[in-house]
């Protein structure tokens, strides 16, 4: 990743929560996440690269099942 | 980040819509628009007909009315006229709104009644198992068009414009950011507002027609949509089979509740 | 010079129906033109804006029935009026009103049927449709005046019944009642009882639109007053949400039918004349009842022991009451402008045959026709 992106990623931290009981495995979040933060694990979306998350919320906006949530990590 | 739970009847989740269905995507956009314009839940009435998208009322924490097939707009007319303070939203599918419900759709637009109609256009009857609908494209299959539809489709937005609606916009489930904006404008606009949203039906439209998954459909929308401003500069050939998105109509026209109120005041004075 | 009664008016049935609806508190009319009921819409198009009400002419009768349910959910007493062909188009949404228990009144001015039939001539052939027009087991109340004054009274009672029991009420007129001009004395307002639906006073957090209570009649809450609840035509539970749970479905359907059964005696109304010592009984409603009264009086003058039983409430049908009469009555005669509909119910009630006097040529049944049948029987 470029220097700017790593600096940005470090200062703002995000958590991505997946409600596995509601995820139906449509793969939309995986396909439209600009930073490949997500991937499919046994038919359910899962976070594989949280550091890359820029908090853009595309996954949350597209998820048809209200199963993914991007939270600003205030710690 | 977005507080969807504020507007949802959480105990009803997970919802019934299929994997990759557009209904959830559009519902989220509706809730974001409502949050942004700060509508109070007590003042919103969500009315729907019969079909997949029409199961939305059960999931949202408003005054919700799940009516009969095709008649949502007619029920909504009575609700709005009897209590104009209500912000009345109608959710309907392409079949529900323009096949069996077509008559009510064009007349409510003609009257320019202050309601916002959101039509989920997935080109098929989903709930009943994939029959062809008035927007199933020629050549595309439905369970009742096994050899491919031979019927031309409705231009739903065009129908509303011709009937007199004061605000008409079209988006797809890919263009969620624009959809948020069109919904906001539609909710705030005085008069009949239609927002037509193309939505994937992975189970009964994409699969039988070999159009891939919902991811493929969303990508297809991305590559085949043209903003209306650009489309005005293109030839018919260049626009063939493309989806024209954007605000297609935004005009001022007398609104039915207001005209009725003015008439009533005029009468009571005389 | 006779004392001028300032409240006396010359009115048609349609006009009386419209004015009475306003007195009953109706402030929303959604309708569609159809002979012979259009005058109801025309009067209300004039009057409703004057009294702060809403009149809308919808694009068809389906929409008319839908729109009055919408208005009623907003807390406004609402009504539509139509005739046979429109009444047929309204059936699905009448079923919706019955299933969701939304108060509303539907006036059906009967004309010759089926199909386009005799638009400008009377008939009484929609009796079974009024009861069973919409699909599935459902509750419905059907009332039938026979004069202009009775139309006035029974339109008000129709609103009281639908508000009280949250069951759709159908007012059956026919073309003659609708269009005949009669002198009518408008009753003083204080003599008229007006009933409004019972509203819930419970907090919205715990309110359930169909919560079971000992009256079997759910407490209403107006849309837009903080009670954010769900209404659906799907079979639903007490919370108003769809359910496929057999127990909950059973609970709903048994309550909906129980609601009609347990209050039957308060709902059913009829009028009798010369019945005490009668051996023959005429059972009739609407315009046919007027001919029947004349025939009964003529027969009595000729010493024939015949009595009159006029139905005001057709559904729920007074099976028990007529059943009790059977022991005293030798023959029941049922004149009606159809090929026999009420007749079936009367014979059910008395568990034997009835004598039918039927006419379907668009003309009223004359008193003499009924008198002839009375004489044949009494000989």
XYZ file of C-alpha atoms in Angstrom:
724
model
C 0.000 0.000 0.000
C 1.182 3.589 -0.664
C 2.618 5.620 2.182
C -0.430 7.929 2.395
C -2.801 4.996 2.617
C -0.865 3.317 5.405
C -0.734 6.615 7.339
C -4.476 7.114 6.819
C -5.270 3.535 7.753
C -3.286 3.821 10.958
C -4.880 7.035 12.195
C -8.472 5.918 11.637
C -9.273 2.465 12.840
C -12.528 0.635 11.891
C -14.173 -2.577 13.046
C -16.281 -4.636 10.646
C -18.878 -6.796 12.406
C -20.629 -9.611 10.546
C -23.855 -11.115 11.874
C -23.242 -14.618 10.620
C -26.796 -15.762 11.423
C -28.177 -13.220 8.946
C -25.503 -13.450 6.177
C -26.858 -15.461 3.225
C -23.540 -15.610 1.372
C -24.454 -13.407 -1.623
C -20.821 -12.210 -1.912
C -21.849 -8.650 -2.794
C -19.803 -7.170 0.066
C -16.758 -9.173 -0.929
C -17.109 -8.106 -4.580
C -17.628 -4.392 -3.912
C -15.201 -3.772 -1.048
C -12.574 -1.548 -2.671
C -9.841 -2.811 -0.325
C -10.466 -6.602 -0.328
C -11.056 -6.541 3.418
C -13.586 -9.370 3.098
C -13.779 -12.838 1.614
C -16.134 -15.829 1.719
C -15.507 -18.479 4.357
C -17.773 -21.558 4.097
C -20.620 -19.547 2.498
C -20.450 -16.712 5.050
C -18.604 -13.415 4.621
C -15.632 -12.916 6.880
C -13.030 -10.235 7.517
C -9.582 -11.202 6.283
C -7.739 -7.871 6.122
C -9.182 -5.363 8.629
C -6.182 -3.056 8.485
C -6.977 -2.163 4.882
C -10.482 -0.982 5.817
C -10.954 2.728 5.158
C -14.478 2.876 6.674
C -16.093 3.623 3.291
C -19.172 1.522 4.326
C -19.763 0.125 0.824
C -20.198 -3.322 2.364
C -22.729 -2.020 4.859
C -24.637 -0.049 2.192
C -24.856 -2.993 -0.226
C -25.516 -5.859 2.200
C -29.106 -6.923 1.438
C -29.420 -8.691 4.798
C -28.354 -6.025 7.307
C -25.614 -8.525 8.254
C -22.521 -6.328 8.154
C -21.708 -3.221 10.187
C -18.729 -0.860 9.958
C -17.943 0.768 13.300
C -15.468 3.580 13.944
C -13.056 2.171 16.489
C -12.864 4.967 19.066
C -10.159 3.231 21.196
C -22.179 3.042 11.145
C -25.754 3.827 10.065
C -28.428 3.245 12.762
C -30.736 1.023 10.685
C -32.026 -0.691 13.842
C -33.706 2.600 14.801
C -36.179 1.986 11.950
C -36.444 -1.791 11.929
C -38.681 -4.283 13.678
C -35.634 -6.306 14.657
C -37.595 -9.247 16.011
C -38.734 -10.028 12.430
C -35.173 -10.551 11.152
C -33.535 -12.251 9.332
C -35.901 -11.287 6.524
C -37.365 -13.666 3.925
C -35.740 -12.209 0.787
C -33.479 -14.553 -1.187
C -29.668 -14.443 -1.228
C -28.622 -11.367 -3.181
C -32.156 -9.996 -3.622
C -32.324 -6.243 -4.206
C -35.126 -5.688 -1.668
C -32.740 -5.285 1.280
C -30.471 -2.910 -0.627
C -33.345 -0.595 -1.549
C -34.832 -0.741 1.953
C -31.515 0.457 3.395
C -31.490 3.366 0.961
C -35.040 4.287 2.018
C -34.043 4.261 5.692
C -30.962 6.426 5.034
C -33.105 8.950 3.157
C -35.655 9.024 6.008
C -32.905 9.521 8.577
C -31.329 12.345 6.586
C -34.570 14.333 6.236
C -35.481 13.571 9.862
C -38.966 12.186 9.253
C -40.664 11.070 12.469
C -41.592 7.397 12.486
C -45.057 8.275 13.807
C -45.817 10.293 10.690
C -44.722 7.721 8.114
C -47.218 5.282 6.619
C -45.714 2.555 4.478
C -48.241 0.902 2.197
C -47.503 -2.081 -0.025
C -49.330 -4.491 -2.292
C -48.467 -8.159 -2.793
C -45.089 -9.476 -3.882
C -41.547 -9.797 -2.578
C -40.932 -6.085 -2.138
C -44.393 -5.737 -0.610
C -43.293 -7.716 2.454
C -41.244 -4.641 3.486
C -43.915 -3.184 5.835
C -43.467 -6.112 8.213
C -39.817 -5.182 8.757
C -40.069 -1.441 9.389
C -41.237 0.428 12.485
C -43.774 2.785 10.858
C -47.581 2.770 10.395
C -47.548 -0.172 8.003
C -50.265 -1.453 5.668
C -49.880 -4.591 3.561
C -52.809 -4.557 1.170
C -54.117 -6.570 -1.782
C -52.274 -7.239 -5.046
C -51.996 -4.094 -7.139
C -54.062 -1.898 -4.855
C -51.462 -0.307 -2.572
C -51.724 3.075 -4.276
C -55.536 3.056 -4.008
C -55.360 2.259 -0.264
C -52.666 4.931 0.109
C -54.938 7.479 -1.595
C -57.554 7.147 1.136
C -54.963 7.235 3.891
C -53.329 10.392 2.504
C -56.561 12.240 1.764
C -57.974 11.440 5.191
C -54.785 12.471 6.978
C -52.602 14.725 4.766
C -50.098 15.148 7.633
C -49.043 11.523 7.075
C -45.976 11.009 4.896
C -47.293 8.160 2.749
C -44.800 5.875 1.018
C -45.865 3.059 -1.284
C -43.615 0.094 -2.039
C -44.625 -2.028 -5.013
C -43.112 -4.360 -7.566
C -43.122 -4.045 -11.353
C -45.992 -6.541 -11.618
C -47.903 -5.254 -8.593
C -47.715 -1.632 -9.735
C -47.971 -1.795 -13.520
C -49.820 -4.998 -14.317
C -52.782 -5.497 -11.941
C -52.169 -2.106 -10.295
C -51.563 -0.082 -13.449
C -54.870 1.743 -13.357
C -54.300 3.056 -9.834
C -50.685 3.954 -10.632
C -51.505 6.229 -13.585
C -54.503 7.826 -11.909
C -52.650 8.708 -8.701
C -49.931 10.226 -10.907
C -52.573 12.079 -12.943
C -54.070 13.530 -9.733
C -50.521 14.314 -8.580
C -51.398 13.049 -5.092
C -48.615 13.802 -2.601
C -47.350 10.228 -2.096
C -43.973 8.680 -2.874
C -44.085 5.430 -4.832
C -40.997 3.225 -4.910
C -41.199 0.519 -7.569
C -38.737 -2.387 -7.319
C -38.317 -3.328 -10.978
C -36.782 -6.829 -11.079
C -38.470 -7.731 -14.409
C -40.296 -10.755 -13.000
C -42.993 -11.921 -10.550
C -40.715 -13.202 -7.803
C -43.071 -14.144 -4.971
C -45.259 -16.374 -7.130
C -42.335 -18.204 -8.683
C -40.850 -16.333 -11.637
C -43.649 -15.611 -14.047
C -43.030 -12.991 -16.746
C -44.101 -9.436 -15.875
C -44.835 -6.271 -17.904
C -41.133 -5.425 -17.687
C -39.681 -8.818 -18.613
C -37.573 -7.816 -21.662
C -38.341 -9.376 -25.052
C -36.538 -12.679 -25.363
C -36.012 -13.066 -21.641
C -37.596 -16.095 -19.976
C -40.177 -16.366 -17.240
C -42.048 -19.449 -16.061
C -44.964 -18.242 -18.168
C -42.734 -17.190 -21.041
C -40.680 -20.384 -21.416
C -39.718 -19.496 -25.008
C -38.796 -15.928 -24.095
C -41.138 -12.973 -23.681
C -42.593 -11.651 -26.913
C -44.143 -8.637 -25.221
C -42.547 -5.183 -25.210
C -41.920 -3.848 -21.694
C -43.372 -0.833 -19.959
C -41.144 2.182 -19.454
C -42.439 2.605 -15.902
C -40.866 6.035 -15.392
C -42.149 7.201 -18.753
C -45.631 6.007 -17.789
C -45.584 8.123 -14.641
C -44.259 11.184 -16.474
C -46.917 10.901 -19.169
C -49.619 10.499 -16.490
C -48.515 13.706 -14.751
C -46.223 12.828 -11.848
C -44.279 15.849 -10.596
C -41.077 13.898 -9.706
C -39.706 10.794 -11.412
C -36.269 9.264 -10.951
C -34.716 5.937 -11.880
C -31.772 4.197 -10.251
C -30.458 0.668 -9.877
C -29.347 -1.345 -6.860
C -25.773 -0.574 -7.848
C -26.277 3.217 -7.703
C -27.152 3.327 -3.989
C -25.586 6.752 -3.339
C -27.661 8.346 -6.097
C -30.710 6.352 -4.958
C -30.407 7.883 -1.479
C -30.516 11.336 -3.086
C -33.458 10.569 -5.391
C -35.429 9.116 -2.454
C -34.734 12.193 -0.350
C -35.886 14.471 -3.150
C -38.908 12.289 -3.794
C -39.943 12.292 -0.121
C -39.583 16.074 0.094
C -41.225 16.807 -3.254
C -44.846 17.974 -3.090
C -46.952 15.798 -5.406
C -46.690 12.302 -6.888
C -43.089 11.110 -6.739
C -41.950 7.884 -8.379
C -38.582 6.309 -7.831
C -38.076 3.269 -10.075
C -35.245 1.021 -8.939
C -33.891 -1.822 -11.040
C -33.202 -4.710 -8.707
C -31.677 -8.143 -9.129
C -33.883 -11.196 -8.686
C -31.189 -13.871 -8.484
C -33.610 -16.723 -7.980
C -36.219 -16.198 -10.668
C -34.774 -13.758 -13.200
C -30.984 -13.966 -13.300
C -30.737 -17.752 -12.888
C -33.324 -18.867 -15.508
C -31.902 -16.281 -17.923
C -28.291 -17.215 -17.176
C -27.385 -13.689 -16.098
C -25.184 -14.873 -13.244
C -25.326 -13.933 -9.561
C -26.417 -10.676 -7.983
C -22.808 -9.541 -8.057
C -22.902 -10.011 -11.861
C -26.247 -8.188 -12.059
C -24.964 -5.228 -10.042
C -21.893 -5.067 -12.267
C -24.140 -5.274 -15.336
C -26.151 -2.311 -13.996
C -22.913 -0.384 -13.484
C -21.715 -1.001 -17.057
C -25.092 -0.489 -18.766
C -26.429 2.601 -17.043
C -26.219 6.088 -18.530
C -27.000 9.243 -16.562
C -29.956 11.048 -18.085
C -27.916 14.207 -18.636
C -25.445 12.251 -20.817
C -28.200 10.243 -22.474
C -29.710 13.441 -23.848
C -26.572 13.830 -25.987
C -26.611 10.272 -27.345
C -28.328 8.808 -30.404
C -31.061 6.201 -30.104
C -28.582 3.562 -31.229
C -26.120 4.419 -28.484
C -28.876 4.247 -25.867
C -30.308 0.944 -27.097
C -30.866 -1.519 -24.199
C -29.192 0.890 -21.807
C -30.654 1.939 -18.450
C -31.210 5.688 -18.247
C -30.775 6.684 -14.619
C -31.146 9.991 -12.794
C -33.883 12.517 -12.202
C -36.082 12.160 -15.280
C -38.755 14.651 -14.261
C -38.879 17.344 -11.576
C -41.634 19.912 -12.105
C -44.171 21.895 -10.152
C -47.781 20.796 -10.593
C -50.856 21.414 -8.422
C -51.059 18.779 -5.665
C -54.349 16.965 -5.097
C -54.706 17.354 -1.291
C -53.938 21.063 -1.517
C -56.299 21.631 -4.421
C -59.049 19.866 -2.483
C -58.365 21.986 0.594
C -58.465 25.198 -1.478
C -61.759 24.099 -3.064
C -63.264 23.290 0.337
C -62.190 26.664 1.753
C -63.628 28.423 -1.268
C -66.949 26.654 -0.764
C -67.143 27.283 2.941
C -66.462 30.967 2.445
C -69.149 31.402 -0.214
C -103.809 24.720 6.935
C -101.977 21.715 8.413
C -99.114 22.683 10.698
C -95.982 23.045 8.545
C -93.397 20.520 9.769
C -90.163 22.316 9.129
C -88.222 19.083 9.199
C -90.349 17.441 6.488
C -88.523 17.022 3.213
C -89.169 15.437 -0.177
C -86.228 13.132 -0.797
C -85.112 10.139 -2.811
C -83.538 7.106 -1.216
C -80.130 8.034 -2.598
C -80.367 11.546 -1.160
C -81.529 10.232 2.220
C -78.638 7.759 2.237
C -76.091 10.520 1.557
C -77.502 12.927 4.151
C -77.821 10.201 6.773
C -74.196 9.181 6.248
C -73.110 12.720 7.073
C -75.272 12.693 10.200
C -73.629 9.373 11.145
C -70.240 11.118 11.030
C -69.064 9.842 7.670
C -66.396 12.221 6.369
C -64.814 10.206 3.518
C -66.526 8.931 0.408
C -64.664 7.144 -2.391
C -66.814 6.026 -5.276
C -67.315 5.535 -8.965
C -70.297 6.456 -11.125
C -72.781 3.640 -11.750
C -76.525 3.710 -12.329
C -78.601 3.626 -10.151
C -76.324 4.765 -7.278
C -74.541 7.796 -8.790
C -76.775 10.334 -7.032
C -75.269 9.274 -3.687
C -71.856 10.298 -5.020
C -73.256 13.472 -6.559
C -74.899 14.617 -3.310
C -71.757 13.852 -1.331
C -69.540 15.615 -3.874
C -71.570 18.708 -2.955
C -71.973 18.141 0.755
C -68.695 16.678 1.985
C -66.525 19.721 1.292
C -69.157 21.776 3.156
C -68.792 19.667 6.299
C -65.028 19.266 6.299
C -65.156 15.869 4.653
C -63.408 14.379 1.627
C -65.056 13.213 -1.588
C -62.993 11.480 -4.238
C -64.125 9.855 -7.447
C -61.724 6.979 -7.979
C -60.720 5.312 -11.224
C -62.814 2.179 -10.605
C -64.767 0.370 -7.880
C -61.728 -1.664 -6.788
C -59.942 1.577 -5.979
C -63.078 2.968 -4.331
C -63.245 0.071 -1.888
C -59.498 0.239 -1.246
C -59.465 3.982 -0.658
C -62.262 3.920 1.958
C -60.318 1.292 3.934
C -57.257 3.528 3.811
C -59.291 6.492 5.056
C -60.876 4.436 7.828
C -57.434 3.400 9.079
C -56.680 7.107 9.401
C -59.657 7.215 11.788
C -62.252 8.713 9.423
C -65.681 7.101 8.982
C -65.808 6.125 5.315
C -68.226 4.804 2.726
C -68.676 3.868 -0.903
C -71.768 3.283 -3.030
C -72.228 1.204 -6.139
C -74.478 -1.257 -7.955
C -74.131 -4.873 -9.113
C -71.229 -4.674 -11.551
C -69.230 -2.379 -9.250
C -70.203 -4.452 -6.225
C -68.648 -7.461 -7.947
C -65.378 -5.542 -8.434
C -65.319 -4.572 -4.759
C -65.468 -8.083 -3.386
C -61.767 -8.771 -2.851
C -61.260 -5.588 -0.819
C -64.516 -6.139 1.120
C -62.865 -9.396 2.170
C -59.773 -7.399 3.146
C -61.908 -5.080 5.321
C -63.509 -8.112 6.954
C -60.154 -9.811 7.576
C -58.499 -6.649 8.953
C -61.668 -5.548 10.792
C -61.578 -2.026 9.356
C -64.971 -0.288 9.794
C -66.590 0.789 6.497
C -70.026 0.953 4.837
C -70.766 -0.213 1.301
C -74.093 0.768 -0.296
C -75.234 -1.518 -3.089
C -78.190 -0.142 -5.044
C -79.359 -3.335 -6.712
C -80.372 -3.339 -10.358
C -81.356 -6.063 -12.793
C -78.508 -8.519 -13.263
C -76.432 -10.415 -13.941
C -73.802 -8.533 -15.926
C -74.964 -5.171 -17.279
C -78.510 -6.428 -16.958
C -81.112 -3.725 -16.333
C -79.221 -0.641 -15.184
C -82.319 1.487 -14.610
C -84.622 -1.148 -13.157
C -84.804 -2.748 -9.711
C -83.881 -6.259 -8.585
C -82.968 -7.980 -5.331
C -80.679 -10.641 -6.740
C -77.448 -9.619 -4.952
C -78.501 -11.131 -1.596
C -76.145 -14.105 -1.803
C -73.340 -12.018 -3.258
C -73.708 -9.585 -0.350
C -73.114 -12.510 2.014
C -70.695 -14.693 0.072
C -69.362 -12.413 -2.686
C -65.802 -12.470 -1.419
C -63.843 -15.659 -1.065
C -63.366 -17.607 2.153
C -65.280 -17.768 5.424
C -65.737 -14.197 6.620
C -68.016 -11.991 8.705
C -70.278 -9.449 7.054
C -73.456 -7.604 8.050
C -76.099 -6.799 5.424
C -79.023 -4.469 6.114
C -81.984 -3.655 3.854
C -84.350 -0.673 4.202
C -87.509 -0.479 2.075
C -88.527 3.201 2.254
C -86.713 6.526 1.984
C -87.044 7.073 5.743
C -85.822 3.560 6.491
C -82.860 4.214 4.188
C -82.028 7.272 6.306
C -82.313 5.322 9.572
C -80.506 2.229 8.313
C -77.583 4.162 6.837
C -76.958 5.594 10.300
C -77.400 2.148 11.861
C -75.001 0.703 9.279
C -72.289 3.084 10.489
C -73.107 2.302 14.122
C -72.871 -1.435 13.408
C -69.563 -1.249 11.531
C -68.055 1.058 14.167
C -69.280 -1.113 17.030
C -68.342 -4.546 15.683
C -65.579 -3.617 13.198
C -67.311 -5.692 10.528
C -68.002 -4.241 7.041
C -71.702 -3.405 6.652
C -73.506 -3.542 3.316
C -76.651 -1.496 2.810
C -78.824 -3.152 0.148
C -81.130 -0.792 -1.703
C -82.694 -1.244 -5.100
C -83.317 1.171 -7.973
C -86.868 1.947 -6.811
C -85.933 2.825 -3.241
C -82.982 4.818 -4.580
C -84.980 6.927 -7.012
C -88.462 7.191 -5.498
C -89.255 10.600 -4.015
C -91.023 10.402 -0.662
C -91.888 12.855 2.072
C -89.566 12.255 4.993
C -89.375 13.945 8.378
C -85.743 14.450 9.349
C -85.390 13.176 12.955
C -84.131 15.627 15.578
C -80.374 15.151 16.089
C -80.763 14.385 19.779
C -83.000 11.434 18.947
C -80.224 9.805 16.930
C -77.551 7.672 18.628
C -74.147 7.759 16.980
C -71.560 5.103 17.837
C -67.800 5.536 17.298
C -65.243 2.735 17.250
C -63.609 2.111 20.614
C -60.053 3.421 20.637
C -57.244 1.985 22.692
C -55.898 4.026 25.586
C -53.018 1.622 26.119
C -49.450 2.832 25.622
C -48.203 2.368 22.057
C -45.330 0.259 23.393
C -47.641 -2.551 24.503
C -50.541 -1.960 22.063
C -51.413 -4.835 19.758
C -53.941 -4.145 16.956
C -55.759 -7.474 17.417
C -55.175 -8.167 21.090
C -57.756 -10.600 22.447
C -60.201 -9.019 24.919
C -63.446 -10.335 26.369
C -65.537 -8.422 23.841
C -63.769 -10.144 20.912
C -63.715 -6.689 19.255
C -60.166 -5.247 19.095
C -59.518 -1.677 20.227
C -58.704 0.635 17.345
C -55.766 3.029 16.959
C -55.627 5.669 14.250
C -52.670 5.602 11.849
C -50.302 8.474 12.585
C -51.035 8.863 16.302
C -47.948 7.125 17.655
C -49.313 3.577 17.437
C -46.985 2.208 14.779
C -48.640 -1.158 14.054
C -49.026 -3.464 11.079
C -52.178 -4.331 9.143
C -52.171 -7.147 6.610
C -54.673 -9.233 4.706
C -52.533 -12.287 5.420
C -53.758 -14.423 8.299
C -52.203 -12.705 11.278
C -51.802 -13.003 15.019
C -52.704 -10.557 17.775
C -49.683 -8.419 16.934
C -50.989 -7.905 13.380
C -48.078 -9.746 11.738
C -48.450 -12.660 9.329
C -48.491 -16.145 10.848
C -48.718 -19.696 9.546
C -49.044 -21.137 13.048
C -52.243 -23.261 12.949
C -53.199 -22.335 16.506
C -52.963 -18.612 15.851
C -54.808 -18.960 12.533
C -57.557 -20.876 14.293
C -57.714 -18.269 17.044
C -58.136 -15.515 14.454
C -60.826 -17.219 12.373
C -62.807 -18.404 15.377
C -62.749 -14.895 16.851
C -63.809 -13.319 13.529
C -66.779 -15.684 13.218
C -67.563 -15.674 16.955
C -67.739 -11.868 16.793
C -70.763 -12.176 14.497
C -72.454 -15.120 16.256
C -72.348 -13.888 19.824
C -73.798 -10.466 18.961
C -76.447 -11.737 16.530
C -79.389 -11.022 18.763
C -78.316 -7.386 19.166
C -77.624 -7.036 15.432
C -80.695 -8.751 13.951
C -83.734 -6.480 13.467
C -87.070 -7.132 11.809
C -90.642 -5.759 11.824
C -93.837 -7.749 12.014
C -97.514 -6.924 11.371
C -100.676 -9.000 12.020
C -98.476 -11.914 13.069
C -100.049 -12.786 16.434
C -102.898 -14.939 15.082
C -101.499 -15.461 11.566
C -101.560 -18.885 9.862
C -99.728 -17.613 6.768
C -96.564 -15.491 6.979
C -95.009 -13.341 4.278
C -91.223 -12.854 4.619
C -89.831 -9.995 2.548
C -87.374 -7.098 2.453
C -86.826 -3.905 0.481
C -89.338 -2.892 -2.213
C -91.020 -6.309 -2.146
C -91.873 -5.761 1.523
C -93.892 -2.665 0.605
C -96.049 -4.628 -1.835
C -96.340 -7.394 0.770
C -97.674 -5.041 3.471
C -100.428 -3.922 1.079
C -101.268 -7.521 0.142
C -101.443 -8.504 3.840
C -103.821 -5.635 4.649
C -106.050 -6.477 1.660
C -106.117 -10.145 2.677
C -106.948 -9.251 6.308
C -109.898 -7.223 5.003
C -111.042 -10.451 3.376
C -110.700 -12.237 6.715
C -107.545 -14.187 5.819
C -105.214 -14.734 8.782
C -101.943 -13.633 7.201
C -99.050 -11.719 8.811
C -95.944 -9.876 7.677
C -92.282 -10.415 8.632
C -90.031 -7.686 7.200
C -86.292 -8.288 7.332
C -84.176 -5.241 8.114
C -81.010 -7.234 8.801
C -80.627 -9.956 6.155
C -77.226 -11.193 7.278
C -76.876 -12.508 9.969
C -80.156 -14.186 9.015
C -82.836 -14.657 11.759
C -83.018 -18.460 11.476
C -84.006 -19.001 15.151
C -86.758 -16.388 15.155
C -88.356 -17.720 11.960
C -87.834 -21.263 13.241
C -89.920 -20.486 16.320
C -92.701 -19.070 14.124
C -92.874 -22.294 12.125
C -94.985 -24.073 14.768
C -97.737 -21.480 14.425
C -97.518 -20.771 10.657
C -99.077 -23.107 8.036
C -97.353 -21.552 5.016
C -94.500 -19.109 4.441
C -94.613 -16.978 1.279
C -91.400 -15.231 0.162
C -91.807 -12.535 -2.544
C -88.479 -11.267 -3.909
C -87.208 -9.788 -7.171
C -84.919 -12.721 -7.935
C -85.400 -16.434 -8.615
C -85.313 -17.420 -4.942
C -82.523 -16.402 -2.553
C -84.049 -15.371 0.763
C -86.505 -18.232 0.170
C -83.665 -20.752 0.669
C -82.774 -19.242 4.040
C -86.392 -19.157 5.196
C -86.867 -22.820 4.293
C -83.637 -23.570 6.170
C -85.042 -21.781 9.202
C -88.437 -23.532 9.158
C -87.056 -26.852 7.907
C -89.669 -27.158 5.158
C -90.629 -25.668 1.819
C -91.729 -22.087 1.233
C -93.943 -20.622 -1.456
C -91.853 -18.449 -3.727
C -93.176 -15.342 -5.522
C -90.445 -14.339 -7.916
C -90.123 -11.618 -10.485
C -87.026 -10.835 -12.535
C -88.435 -8.740 -15.386
C -87.379 -5.410 -13.884
C -90.810 -4.611 -12.491
C -91.854 -4.532 -8.859
C -93.853 -7.454 -7.503
C -97.402 -6.094 -7.233
C -99.582 -6.494 -4.118
C -102.144 -8.438 -6.193
C -99.581 -11.027 -7.237
C -98.848 -11.663 -3.552
C -102.572 -11.525 -2.642
C -103.300 -14.257 -5.256
C -100.723 -16.588 -3.654
C -102.140 -15.832 -0.184
C -105.610 -16.770 -1.392
C -104.437 -20.008 -3.067
C -102.841 -21.095 0.175
C -105.634 -20.119 2.549
C -108.404 -21.919 0.651
